[in-house]
PDB file of C-alpha atoms in Angstrom:
ATOM      1  CA  ILE A  16       0.000   0.000   0.000  1.00  0.00           C
ATOM      2  CA  GLY A  17       2.857   2.352   0.834  1.00  0.00           C
ATOM      3  CA  LYS A  18       4.510   1.687  -2.523  1.00  0.00           C
ATOM      4  CA  ALA A  19       1.190   2.135  -4.316  1.00  0.00           C
ATOM      5  CA  LEU A  20       0.825   5.563  -2.705  1.00  0.00           C
ATOM      6  CA  GLU A  21       4.370   6.530  -3.673  1.00  0.00           C
ATOM      7  CA  GLN A  22       3.926   5.276  -7.241  1.00  0.00           C
ATOM      8  CA  ASP A  23       0.356   6.558  -7.679  1.00  0.00           C
ATOM      9  CA  ARG A  24      -1.006   3.066  -8.371  1.00  0.00           C
ATOM     10  CA  PHE A  25      -4.571   3.657  -7.266  1.00  0.00           C
ATOM     11  CA  GLN A  26      -7.625   4.066  -9.481  1.00  0.00           C
ATOM     12  CA  LEU A  27     -10.984   5.669  -8.799  1.00  0.00           C
ATOM     13  CA  TYR A  28     -14.049   3.628  -9.670  1.00  0.00           C
ATOM     14  CA  CYS A  29     -17.665   4.717  -9.378  1.00  0.00           C
ATOM     15  CA  GLN A  30     -21.052   3.089  -8.811  1.00  0.00           C
ATOM     16  CA  LYS A  31     -24.406   4.710  -9.511  1.00  0.00           C
ATOM     17  CA  ILE A  32     -27.002   5.509  -6.851  1.00  0.00           C
ATOM     18  CA  VAL A  33     -30.499   5.750  -8.342  1.00  0.00           C
ATOM     19  CA  PRO A  34     -33.952   6.756  -7.085  1.00  0.00           C
ATOM     20  CA  VAL A  35     -36.115   3.722  -6.319  1.00  0.00           C
ATOM     21  CA  VAL A  36     -39.053   5.459  -8.006  1.00  0.00           C
ATOM     22  CA  ASP A  37     -38.829   7.580 -11.183  1.00  0.00           C
ATOM     23  CA  SER A  38     -35.123   7.926 -11.927  1.00  0.00           C
ATOM     24  CA  LYS A  39     -35.596   9.692 -15.273  1.00  0.00           C
ATOM     25  CA  HIS A  40     -35.519  13.267 -14.004  1.00  0.00           C
ATOM     26  CA  SER A  41     -32.859  13.124 -11.292  1.00  0.00           C
ATOM     27  CA  ALA A  42     -29.258  14.324 -11.608  1.00  0.00           C
ATOM     28  CA  PRO A  43     -26.666  11.513 -11.696  1.00  0.00           C
ATOM     29  CA  HIS A  44     -25.273  10.438  -8.323  1.00  0.00           C
ATOM     30  CA  TYR A  45     -22.209   8.178  -7.953  1.00  0.00           C
ATOM     31  CA  GLU A  46     -20.246   6.769  -5.053  1.00  0.00           C
ATOM     32  CA  LEU A  47     -16.478   6.739  -5.578  1.00  0.00           C
ATOM     33  CA  LEU A  48     -14.588   3.533  -4.788  1.00  0.00           C
ATOM     34  CA  ILE A  49     -10.821   3.086  -4.717  1.00  0.00           C
ATOM     35  CA  HIS A  50      -9.009   0.180  -6.357  1.00  0.00           C
ATOM     36  CA  LEU A  51      -5.308  -0.652  -6.170  1.00  0.00           C
ATOM     37  CA  LEU A  52      -3.119  -1.734  -9.069  1.00  0.00           C
ATOM     38  CA  ASP A  53      -0.507  -4.247  -7.946  1.00  0.00           C
ATOM     39  CA  GLU A  54       3.009  -4.295  -9.406  1.00  0.00           C
ATOM     40  CA  GLU A  55       1.833  -6.550 -12.246  1.00  0.00           C
ATOM     41  CA  GLY A  56      -1.081  -4.270 -13.133  1.00  0.00           C
ATOM     42  CA  LYS A  57      -3.741  -6.490 -11.570  1.00  0.00           C
ATOM     43  CA  ILE A  58      -6.704  -4.629 -10.073  1.00  0.00           C
ATOM     44  CA  ILE A  59      -7.189  -5.218  -6.338  1.00  0.00           C
ATOM     45  CA  PRO A  60     -10.666  -4.375  -4.933  1.00  0.00           C
ATOM     46  CA  PRO A  61     -10.965  -2.221  -1.797  1.00  0.00           C
ATOM     47  CA  LEU A  62     -12.019  -4.988   0.598  1.00  0.00           C
ATOM     48  CA  ALA A  63      -8.723  -6.743  -0.140  1.00  0.00           C
ATOM     49  CA  PHE A  64      -6.538  -3.890   1.146  1.00  0.00           C
ATOM     50  CA  ILE A  65      -8.630  -1.394   3.157  1.00  0.00           C
ATOM     51  CA  PRO A  66      -8.573  -3.531   6.365  1.00  0.00           C
ATOM     52  CA  ALA A  67      -4.765  -3.645   6.208  1.00  0.00           C
ATOM     53  CA  ALA A  68      -4.617   0.102   5.549  1.00  0.00           C
ATOM     54  CA  GLU A  69      -6.754   0.688   8.636  1.00  0.00           C
ATOM     55  CA  ARG A  70      -4.599  -1.604  10.764  1.00  0.00           C
ATOM     56  CA  TYR A  71      -1.379   0.169   9.781  1.00  0.00           C
ATOM     57  CA  ASN A  72      -2.839   3.697   9.980  1.00  0.00           C
ATOM     58  CA  LEU A  73      -2.610   4.392   6.255  1.00  0.00           C
ATOM     59  CA  MET A  74      -6.235   5.367   5.685  1.00  0.00           C
ATOM     60  CA  THR A  75      -5.681   9.109   6.003  1.00  0.00           C
ATOM     61  CA  SER A  76      -3.042   8.963   3.266  1.00  0.00           C
ATOM     62  CA  ILE A  77      -5.478   7.014   1.079  1.00  0.00           C
ATOM     63  CA  ASP A  78      -8.326   9.429   1.836  1.00  0.00           C
ATOM     64  CA  ARG A  79      -6.136  12.376   0.924  1.00  0.00           C
ATOM     65  CA  TRP A  80      -5.242  10.664  -2.360  1.00  0.00           C
ATOM     66  CA  VAL A  81      -8.930  10.053  -3.102  1.00  0.00           C
ATOM     67  CA  VAL A  82     -10.027  13.621  -2.325  1.00  0.00           C
ATOM     68  CA  ARG A  83      -7.162  15.176  -4.284  1.00  0.00           C
ATOM     69  CA  SER A  84      -7.558  12.853  -7.308  1.00  0.00           C
ATOM     70  CA  ALA A  85     -11.348  13.087  -7.339  1.00  0.00           C
ATOM     71  CA  PHE A  86     -11.319  16.882  -7.212  1.00  0.00           C
ATOM     72  CA  GLU A  87      -8.763  17.038 -10.029  1.00  0.00           C
ATOM     73  CA  THR A  88     -11.012  14.804 -12.134  1.00  0.00           C
ATOM     74  CA  PHE A  89     -14.142  16.825 -11.311  1.00  0.00           C
ATOM     75  CA  SER A  90     -12.359  20.071 -12.163  1.00  0.00           C
ATOM     76  CA  ALA A  91     -11.085  18.702 -15.480  1.00  0.00           C
ATOM     77  CA  ASN A  92     -14.625  17.617 -16.433  1.00  0.00           C
ATOM     78  CA  ALA A  93     -16.547  20.545 -14.985  1.00  0.00           C
ATOM     79  CA  GLY A  94     -18.426  21.149 -18.229  1.00  0.00           C
ATOM     80  CA  ILE A  95     -19.782  17.599 -18.266  1.00  0.00           C
ATOM     81  CA  ALA A  96     -20.682  17.022 -14.637  1.00  0.00           C
ATOM     82  CA  SER A  97     -21.688  20.403 -13.253  1.00  0.00           C
ATOM     83  CA  ASP A  98     -24.927  19.078 -11.740  1.00  0.00           C
ATOM     84  CA  TRP A  99     -23.688  15.587 -10.793  1.00  0.00           C
ATOM     85  CA  LEU A 100     -23.252  14.461  -7.192  1.00  0.00           C
ATOM     86  CA  PHE A 101     -20.306  12.336  -6.044  1.00  0.00           C
ATOM     87  CA  SER A 102     -20.042  10.525  -2.716  1.00  0.00           C
ATOM     88  CA  ILE A 103     -16.595  10.130  -1.152  1.00  0.00           C
ATOM     89  CA  ASN A 104     -15.940   7.785   1.771  1.00  0.00           C
ATOM     90  CA  LEU A 105     -13.913   9.062   4.708  1.00  0.00           C
ATOM     91  CA  SER A 106     -12.329   6.899   7.402  1.00  0.00           C
ATOM     92  CA  GLY A 107     -12.367   7.389  11.137  1.00  0.00           C
ATOM     93  CA  GLN A 108      -8.613   7.987  11.026  1.00  0.00           C
ATOM     94  CA  SER A 109      -9.095  10.968   8.722  1.00  0.00           C
ATOM     95  CA  LEU A 110     -11.892  12.387  10.856  1.00  0.00           C
ATOM     96  CA  SER A 111      -9.580  12.181  13.883  1.00  0.00           C
ATOM     97  CA  GLU A 112      -6.589  13.821  12.186  1.00  0.00           C
ATOM     98  CA  GLU A 113      -6.188  17.454  13.197  1.00  0.00           C
ATOM     99  CA  GLY A 114      -5.259  18.763   9.738  1.00  0.00           C
ATOM    100  CA  PHE A 115      -7.643  16.780   7.556  1.00  0.00           C
ATOM    101  CA  LEU A 116     -10.521  19.286   7.592  1.00  0.00           C
ATOM    102  CA  LYS A 117      -8.166  22.082   6.515  1.00  0.00           C
ATOM    103  CA  PHE A 118      -6.811  19.807   3.762  1.00  0.00           C
ATOM    104  CA  VAL A 119     -10.343  19.271   2.386  1.00  0.00           C
ATOM    105  CA  ILE A 120     -11.143  22.999   2.491  1.00  0.00           C
ATOM    106  CA  ASP A 121      -7.827  23.870   0.796  1.00  0.00           C
ATOM    107  CA  THR A 122      -8.463  21.245  -1.898  1.00  0.00           C
ATOM    108  CA  PHE A 123     -11.849  22.793  -2.626  1.00  0.00           C
ATOM    109  CA  ASP A 124     -10.212  26.218  -2.933  1.00  0.00           C
ATOM    110  CA  LYS A 125      -7.409  25.016  -5.232  1.00  0.00           C
ATOM    111  CA  SER A 126      -9.589  22.889  -7.511  1.00  0.00           C
ATOM    112  CA  GLY A 127     -12.565  25.207  -7.856  1.00  0.00           C
ATOM    113  CA  VAL A 128     -14.928  22.248  -7.375  1.00  0.00           C
ATOM    114  CA  ALA A 129     -18.371  23.293  -6.137  1.00  0.00           C
ATOM    115  CA  PRO A 130     -19.038  21.912  -2.629  1.00  0.00           C
ATOM    116  CA  ASP A 131     -22.622  21.041  -3.566  1.00  0.00           C
ATOM    117  CA  GLN A 132     -21.226  18.401  -5.952  1.00  0.00           C
ATOM    118  CA  VAL A 133     -19.704  16.446  -3.084  1.00  0.00           C
ATOM    119  CA  CYS A 134     -21.307  14.192  -0.494  1.00  0.00           C
ATOM    120  CA  PHE A 135     -18.978  12.783   2.157  1.00  0.00           C
ATOM    121  CA  GLU A 136     -19.810   9.348   3.568  1.00  0.00           C
ATOM    122  CA  ILE A 137     -18.859   8.341   7.098  1.00  0.00           C
ATOM    123  CA  THR A 138     -19.826   5.073   8.758  1.00  0.00           C
ATOM    124  CA  GLU A 139     -22.041   5.112  11.812  1.00  0.00           C
ATOM    125  CA  THR A 140     -19.293   3.352  13.796  1.00  0.00           C
ATOM    126  CA  THR A 141     -16.902   6.193  12.947  1.00  0.00           C
ATOM    127  CA  ALA A 142     -19.503   8.762  13.929  1.00  0.00           C
ATOM    128  CA  MET A 143     -20.153   7.050  17.279  1.00  0.00           C
ATOM    129  CA  VAL A 144     -16.453   6.868  18.177  1.00  0.00           C
ATOM    130  CA  ASN A 145     -15.707  10.435  17.044  1.00  0.00           C
ATOM    131  CA  LEU A 146     -19.067  12.114  17.663  1.00  0.00           C
ATOM    132  CA  THR A 147     -17.716  15.530  18.649  1.00  0.00           C
ATOM    133  CA  ARG A 148     -15.208  15.602  15.783  1.00  0.00           C
ATOM    134  CA  ALA A 149     -17.756  14.236  13.297  1.00  0.00           C
ATOM    135  CA  THR A 150     -20.321  16.848  14.314  1.00  0.00           C
ATOM    136  CA  GLN A 151     -17.781  19.661  13.842  1.00  0.00           C
ATOM    137  CA  PHE A 152     -16.539  18.251  10.531  1.00  0.00           C
ATOM    138  CA  ILE A 153     -20.090  17.989   9.194  1.00  0.00           C
ATOM    139  CA  ALA A 154     -21.059  21.455  10.402  1.00  0.00           C
ATOM    140  CA  VAL A 155     -18.097  23.186   8.718  1.00  0.00           C
ATOM    141  CA  LEU A 156     -18.398  21.447   5.345  1.00  0.00           C
ATOM    142  CA  LYS A 157     -22.203  21.600   5.238  1.00  0.00           C
ATOM    143  CA  GLY A 158     -21.794  25.326   5.829  1.00  0.00           C
ATOM    144  CA  MET A 159     -19.805  25.396   2.574  1.00  0.00           C
ATOM    145  CA  GLY A 160     -22.527  23.452   0.709  1.00  0.00           C
ATOM    146  CA  CYS A 161     -21.376  19.813   0.978  1.00  0.00           C
ATOM    147  CA  ARG A 162     -23.751  16.993   1.773  1.00  0.00           C
ATOM    148  CA  PHE A 163     -23.233  14.058   4.135  1.00  0.00           C
ATOM    149  CA  SER A 164     -24.290  10.440   4.225  1.00  0.00           C
ATOM    150  CA  LEU A 165     -24.208   8.102   7.224  1.00  0.00           C
ATOM    151  CA  ASP A 166     -23.005   4.753   5.885  1.00  0.00           C
ATOM    152  CA  ASP A 167     -23.715   1.199   7.149  1.00  0.00           C
ATOM    153  CA  PHE A 168     -26.671   2.482   9.152  1.00  0.00           C
ATOM    154  CA  GLY A 169     -28.291  -0.117  11.402  1.00  0.00           C
ATOM    155  CA  THR A 170     -25.149  -1.940  12.536  1.00  0.00           C
ATOM    156  CA  GLY A 171     -24.556   0.131  15.687  1.00  0.00           C
ATOM    157  CA  LEU A 172     -26.157  -0.420  19.056  1.00  0.00           C
ATOM    158  CA  SER A 173     -27.409   3.149  19.459  1.00  0.00           C
ATOM    159  CA  SER A 174     -28.150   4.109  15.866  1.00  0.00           C
ATOM    160  CA  PHE A 175     -31.389   5.970  16.478  1.00  0.00           C
ATOM    161  CA  GLY A 176     -30.245   7.682  19.670  1.00  0.00           C
ATOM    162  CA  TYR A 177     -27.185   9.549  18.432  1.00  0.00           C
ATOM    163  CA  LEU A 178     -28.609  10.246  14.972  1.00  0.00           C
ATOM    164  CA  LYS A 179     -30.214  13.423  16.291  1.00  0.00           C
ATOM    165  CA  ALA A 180     -26.739  14.867  16.880  1.00  0.00           C
ATOM    166  CA  LEU A 181     -25.622  14.363  13.267  1.00  0.00           C
ATOM    167  CA  ASN A 182     -26.845  16.742  10.583  1.00  0.00           C
ATOM    168  CA  VAL A 183     -26.715  14.320   7.648  1.00  0.00           C
ATOM    169  CA  ASP A 184     -28.594  14.317   4.341  1.00  0.00           C
ATOM    170  CA  TYR A 185     -28.670  10.564   3.646  1.00  0.00           C
ATOM    171  CA  LEU A 186     -28.856   7.335   5.617  1.00  0.00           C
ATOM    172  CA  LYS A 187     -27.321   4.353   3.844  1.00  0.00           C
ATOM    173  CA  ILE A 188     -29.064   1.273   5.214  1.00  0.00           C
ATOM    174  CA  ASP A 189     -26.490  -1.465   5.759  1.00  0.00           C
ATOM    175  CA  GLY A 190     -26.431  -3.969   2.909  1.00  0.00           C
ATOM    176  CA  SER A 191     -26.354  -6.979   5.233  1.00  0.00           C
ATOM    177  CA  PHE A 192     -30.015  -6.243   5.991  1.00  0.00           C
ATOM    178  CA  VAL A 193     -31.027  -5.228   2.473  1.00  0.00           C
ATOM    179  CA  ARG A 194     -29.537  -8.292   0.798  1.00  0.00           C
ATOM    180  CA  HIS A 195     -31.916 -10.679   2.612  1.00  0.00           C
ATOM    181  CA  ILE A 196     -35.148  -8.683   2.811  1.00  0.00           C
ATOM    182  CA  VAL A 197     -36.881 -10.984   0.300  1.00  0.00           C
ATOM    183  CA  SER A 198     -36.516 -14.079   2.482  1.00  0.00           C
ATOM    184  CA  ASP A 199     -36.013 -12.758   6.011  1.00  0.00           C
ATOM    185  CA  PRO A 200     -38.848 -10.806   7.704  1.00  0.00           C
ATOM    186  CA  VAL A 201     -36.534  -9.617  10.497  1.00  0.00           C
ATOM    187  CA  ASN A 202     -34.144  -7.981   8.015  1.00  0.00           C
ATOM    188  CA  ARG A 203     -37.099  -6.383   6.277  1.00  0.00           C
ATOM    189  CA  ALA A 204     -38.292  -5.015   9.612  1.00  0.00           C
ATOM    190  CA  VAL A 205     -34.856  -3.446  10.243  1.00  0.00           C
ATOM    191  CA  VAL A 206     -34.899  -1.792   6.807  1.00  0.00           C
ATOM    192  CA  GLU A 207     -38.439  -0.514   7.411  1.00  0.00           C
ATOM    193  CA  ALA A 208     -37.466   0.886  10.818  1.00  0.00           C
ATOM    194  CA  ALA A 209     -34.360   2.632   9.476  1.00  0.00           C
ATOM    195  CA  ASN A 210     -36.382   4.077   6.605  1.00  0.00           C
ATOM    196  CA  GLN A 211     -39.137   5.346   8.913  1.00  0.00           C
ATOM    197  CA  ILE A 212     -36.687   6.965  11.332  1.00  0.00           C
ATOM    198  CA  GLY A 213     -34.806   8.620   8.484  1.00  0.00           C
ATOM    199  CA  HIS A 214     -37.967  10.035   6.952  1.00  0.00           C
ATOM    200  CA  ALA A 215     -39.263  11.210  10.341  1.00  0.00           C
ATOM    201  CA  MET A 216     -36.072  13.274  10.628  1.00  0.00           C
ATOM    202  CA  GLY A 217     -36.261  14.584   7.060  1.00  0.00           C
ATOM    203  CA  ILE A 218     -33.341  12.400   5.874  1.00  0.00           C
ATOM    204  CA  LYS A 219     -33.304  10.569   2.528  1.00  0.00           C
ATOM    205  CA  THR A 220     -32.608   6.827   2.683  1.00  0.00           C
ATOM    206  CA  VAL A 221     -30.315   4.730   0.468  1.00  0.00           C
ATOM    207  CA  ALA A 222     -30.369   0.921   0.359  1.00  0.00           C
ATOM    208  CA  GLU A 223     -27.028  -0.801  -0.289  1.00  0.00           C
ATOM    209  CA  PHE A 224     -26.478  -4.246  -1.855  1.00  0.00           C
ATOM    210  CA  VAL A 225     -29.520  -4.092  -4.139  1.00  0.00           C
ATOM    211  CA  GLU A 226     -28.782  -7.151  -6.228  1.00  0.00           C
ATOM    212  CA  ASN A 227     -32.009  -7.917  -8.106  1.00  0.00           C
ATOM    213  CA  ASN A 228     -35.495  -6.722  -9.082  1.00  0.00           C
ATOM    214  CA  GLU A 229     -37.151  -8.546  -6.182  1.00  0.00           C
ATOM    215  CA  ILE A 230     -35.199  -6.471  -3.666  1.00  0.00           C
ATOM    216  CA  MET A 231     -35.937  -3.301  -5.623  1.00  0.00           C
ATOM    217  CA  GLU A 232     -39.674  -4.028  -5.588  1.00  0.00           C
ATOM    218  CA  ILE A 233     -39.719  -4.492  -1.814  1.00  0.00           C
ATOM    219  CA  LEU A 234     -37.787  -1.239  -1.408  1.00  0.00           C
ATOM    220  CA  ARG A 235     -40.520   0.472  -3.453  1.00  0.00           C
ATOM    221  CA  GLN A 236     -43.161  -0.984  -1.149  1.00  0.00           C
ATOM    222  CA  ILE A 237     -41.262   0.171   1.925  1.00  0.00           C
ATOM    223  CA  GLY A 238     -40.672   3.639   0.458  1.00  0.00           C
ATOM    224  CA  VAL A 239     -36.866   3.748   0.456  1.00  0.00           C
ATOM    225  CA  ASP A 240     -35.640   6.696  -1.606  1.00  0.00           C
ATOM    226  CA  TYR A 241     -32.493   5.424  -3.375  1.00  0.00           C
ATOM    227  CA  ALA A 242     -30.825   2.139  -4.288  1.00  0.00           C
ATOM    228  CA  GLN A 243     -27.248   1.086  -4.961  1.00  0.00           C
ATOM    229  CA  GLY A 244     -25.758  -2.308  -5.786  1.00  0.00           C
ATOM    230  CA  TYR A 245     -24.912  -4.787  -8.518  1.00  0.00           C
ATOM    231  CA  GLY A 246     -28.586  -4.969  -9.521  1.00  0.00           C
ATOM    232  CA  VAL A 247     -28.382  -1.254 -10.359  1.00  0.00           C
ATOM    233  CA  GLU A 248     -24.849  -0.992 -11.733  1.00  0.00           C
ATOM    234  CA  LYS A 249     -21.477  -2.628 -11.163  1.00  0.00           C
ATOM    235  CA  PRO A 250     -18.520  -0.366 -10.287  1.00  0.00           C
ATOM    236  CA  HIS A 251     -16.472   0.886 -13.239  1.00  0.00           C
ATOM    237  CA  PRO A 252     -13.557   3.320 -13.708  1.00  0.00           C
ATOM    238  CA  LEU A 253     -14.433   6.960 -13.089  1.00  0.00           C
ATOM    239  CA  ASN A 254     -12.534   8.094 -16.166  1.00  0.00           C
ATOM    240  CA  ASP A 255     -14.691   5.779 -18.313  1.00  0.00           C
ATOM    241  CA  LEU A 256     -17.776   7.532 -16.968  1.00  0.00           C
ATOM    242  CA  PHE A 257     -16.544  10.917 -18.163  1.00  0.00           C
ATOM    243  CA  SER A 258     -15.287   9.533 -21.465  1.00  0.00           C
ATOM    244  CA  GLU A 259     -18.717   8.071 -22.171  1.00  0.00           C
ATOM    245  CA  ALA A 260     -20.489  11.280 -21.144  1.00  0.00           C
ATOM    246  CA  ASP A 261     -18.202  13.336 -23.390  1.00  0.00           C
ATOM    247  CA  ARG A 262     -18.757  11.146 -26.451  1.00  0.00           C
ATOM    248  CA  PRO A 263     -20.784  12.968 -29.155  1.00  0.00           C
ATOM    249  CA  MET A 264     -24.389  11.838 -29.490  1.00  0.00           C
ATOM    250  CA  VAL A 265     -23.768  10.775 -33.104  1.00  0.00           C
ATOM    251  CA  GLN A 266     -21.106   8.330 -31.958  1.00  0.00           C
ATOM    252  CA  LYS A 267     -23.377   7.009 -29.236  1.00  0.00           C
ATOM    253  CA  SER A 268     -26.136   6.371 -31.755  1.00  0.00           C
ATOM    254  CA  ALA A 269     -23.761   4.678 -34.159  1.00  0.00           C
ATOM    255  CA  GLY A 270     -22.504   2.377 -31.424  1.00  0.00           C
ATOM    256  CA  MET A 271     -25.939   1.195 -30.378  1.00  0.00           C
TER     257      MET A 271
END
């Protein structure tokens, strides 16, 4: 991981987040995911190296790489994606680092990226451990126009209690519950409860791990706002997204 950081061997991927109902008239929304290229050029998915990065306190370096690289890409494609929304995951290590908030603000200033194009995702476990720091971090960047999403919601022991302290825009319902809502009534009940609490607080809900149409249909019945997962779209390189968007309509038609 250290060598990959030194040699710039990471790649940004993206995965679409879509409205559960009527997605035709909404602006595109993507979550950014980081992949590592090993020394032979093989792509390593995040779950294969993120745990090690957390263990050896390398996540802040990775988060800085993601923010810097993402903002450079957004700035270079400003004419294409001016109304798009991108979600960027932040680790607990970054939230705890004294200089990370200033780094994010400075990167906004240098890149010219509009804060309302960026949604930062933090896990509920991170928020619980660093509640004071998370609250401050959210307050400052929301004041600039950023949005925030609470990720993996439902896995903590006090999810509903501390949620009032966090001024977030989205709740991402943990995929371990969503994945089994077709066959498991208890998991469905957890998703329904998370959705109801979110809506009662004026927060939009996002279901992770939406893998098929059956899950999507139940999410419609429950009233979840957004869906993300392999049943919606598999992750793909961020640069490919902009290349496709920049392709002239004539070429698109010819390739169909």
